[in-house]
Tab-separated table of C-alpha atoms in Angstrom:
chain	number	residue	atom	x	y	z
A	1	MET	CA	24.806	8.820	-14.618
A	2	PRO	CA	26.609	5.974	-16.369
A	3	LEU	CA	25.604	2.438	-15.491
A	4	LEU	CA	28.169	0.119	-13.985
A	5	SER	CA	28.904	-3.207	-15.614
A	6	ILE	CA	28.410	-6.391	-13.623
A	7	SER	CA	32.134	-6.799	-13.021
A	8	GLN	CA	32.499	-3.339	-11.473
A	9	THR	CA	31.819	-2.520	-7.854
A	10	LYS	CA	31.121	0.812	-6.238
A	11	ASP	CA	31.764	1.711	-2.611
A	12	PHE	CA	29.366	3.971	-0.727
A	13	LYS	CA	29.527	5.514	2.705
A	14	LYS	CA	27.308	3.725	5.199
A	15	ASP	CA	25.152	6.798	5.836
A	16	LEU	CA	24.335	7.075	2.102
A	17	VAL	CA	22.840	3.591	1.849
A	18	GLY	CA	19.264	3.016	2.997
A	19	GLN	CA	18.246	0.033	5.069
A	20	VAL	CA	16.165	-2.696	3.428
A	21	ASN	CA	13.251	-4.531	5.031
A	22	PRO	CA	13.323	-8.334	5.352
A	23	PRO	CA	11.400	-10.327	2.687
A	24	LYS	CA	8.594	-11.125	5.154
A	25	TYR	CA	7.475	-7.487	4.789
A	26	GLU	CA	7.007	-7.811	1.019
A	27	LYS	CA	3.620	-6.234	0.136
A	28	ALA	CA	2.939	-5.369	3.800
A	29	GLU	CA	-0.700	-4.430	4.403
A	30	ASP	CA	0.234	-2.035	7.218
A	31	MET	CA	3.416	-0.083	6.603
A	32	SER	CA	3.701	0.899	10.260
A	33	ASN	CA	4.964	-2.659	10.830
A	34	LEU	CA	7.953	-2.194	8.503
A	35	THR	CA	11.318	-2.510	10.215
A	36	TYR	CA	12.735	0.418	8.225
A	37	LEU	CA	10.211	3.137	7.472
A	38	ASN	CA	11.972	5.364	4.959
A	39	ASP	CA	10.918	6.889	1.627
A	40	ALA	CA	12.376	4.075	-0.462
A	41	SER	CA	10.749	1.345	1.645
A	42	VAL	CA	7.336	3.008	1.582
A	43	LEU	CA	7.421	3.633	-2.172
A	44	TYR	CA	8.651	0.100	-2.881
A	45	ASN	CA	5.900	-1.412	-0.735
A	46	LEU	CA	3.201	0.707	-2.406
A	47	LYS	CA	4.562	-0.195	-5.848
A	48	GLN	CA	4.556	-3.930	-5.110
A	49	ARG	CA	1.014	-3.808	-3.711
A	50	TYR	CA	-0.191	-1.789	-6.715
A	51	TYR	CA	1.265	-4.309	-9.183
A	52	HIS	CA	-0.615	-7.079	-7.350
A	53	LYS	CA	-3.882	-5.057	-7.467
A	54	LEU	CA	-3.786	-4.331	-3.734
A	55	ILE	CA	-4.700	-0.662	-3.963
A	56	TYR	CA	-5.474	-0.105	-0.266
A	57	THR	CA	-2.564	0.033	2.178
A	58	TYR	CA	-2.548	1.141	5.792
A	59	SER	CA	0.087	3.246	7.449
A	60	GLY	CA	-0.887	3.105	11.089
A	61	LEU	CA	-4.257	4.833	11.402
A	62	PHE	CA	-4.217	6.129	7.823
A	63	CYS	CA	-5.341	4.349	4.689
A	64	VAL	CA	-3.389	4.993	1.490
A	65	ALA	CA	-5.428	4.352	-1.668
A	66	ILE	CA	-3.740	4.299	-5.058
A	67	ASN	CA	-6.047	5.045	-7.965
A	68	PRO	CA	-5.597	2.312	-10.601
A	69	TYR	CA	-7.232	4.579	-13.221
A	70	LYS	CA	-9.485	1.764	-14.374
A	71	ARG	CA	-12.658	0.123	-13.192
A	72	SER	CA	-12.133	-3.132	-11.365
A	73	PRO	CA	-15.228	-3.639	-9.192
A	74	ASN	CA	-14.859	-7.409	-8.847
A	75	GLU	CA	-11.084	-7.664	-8.783
A	76	VAL	CA	-10.209	-6.023	-5.462
A	77	PRO	CA	-11.450	-7.087	-2.030
A	78	PRO	CA	-13.978	-4.792	-0.343
A	79	HIS	CA	-12.575	-2.012	1.758
A	80	ILE	CA	-14.000	-0.588	4.969
A	81	PHE	CA	-14.906	2.671	3.215
A	82	ALA	CA	-16.863	0.800	0.537
A	83	ILE	CA	-18.654	-1.283	3.167
A	84	SER	CA	-19.564	1.754	5.283
A	85	ASP	CA	-20.676	3.695	2.190
A	86	GLY	CA	-22.938	0.802	1.192
A	87	ALA	CA	-24.449	0.692	4.689
A	88	TYR	CA	-24.982	4.468	4.652
A	89	VAL	CA	-26.655	4.428	1.224
A	90	ASN	CA	-28.819	1.484	2.303
A	91	MET	CA	-29.832	3.350	5.466
A	92	LEU	CA	-30.834	6.421	3.437
A	93	THR	CA	-32.694	4.334	0.861
A	94	ASN	CA	-34.637	2.217	3.360
A	95	LYS	CA	-35.007	5.079	5.882
A	96	GLU	CA	-34.221	2.829	8.831
A	97	ASN	CA	-31.369	2.442	11.269
A	98	SER	CA	-29.065	-0.449	10.396
A	99	LEU	CA	-28.511	-1.192	14.108
A	100	CYS	CA	-32.114	-2.329	14.682
């Protein structure tokens, strides 16, 4: 596919162009809040969050985690799964209920 120069324009049919979310949804933590929830919007949001080391993203009830393929224990904020895993391991180690 040849690239167009800056001076050229290209017309597309309206149904071939995807909608774009407003800037306030840049790096949205929960993608279910996006105005336009399409493939391009989801992938763009995940890409932007990944570049800013935000590897956990919600999509409604689901959590999307992108593996950064490197260790960064102190660089990302704790996630609910890490917190619950720590509580579970602590409960097994100390052999007591954490609710007491």
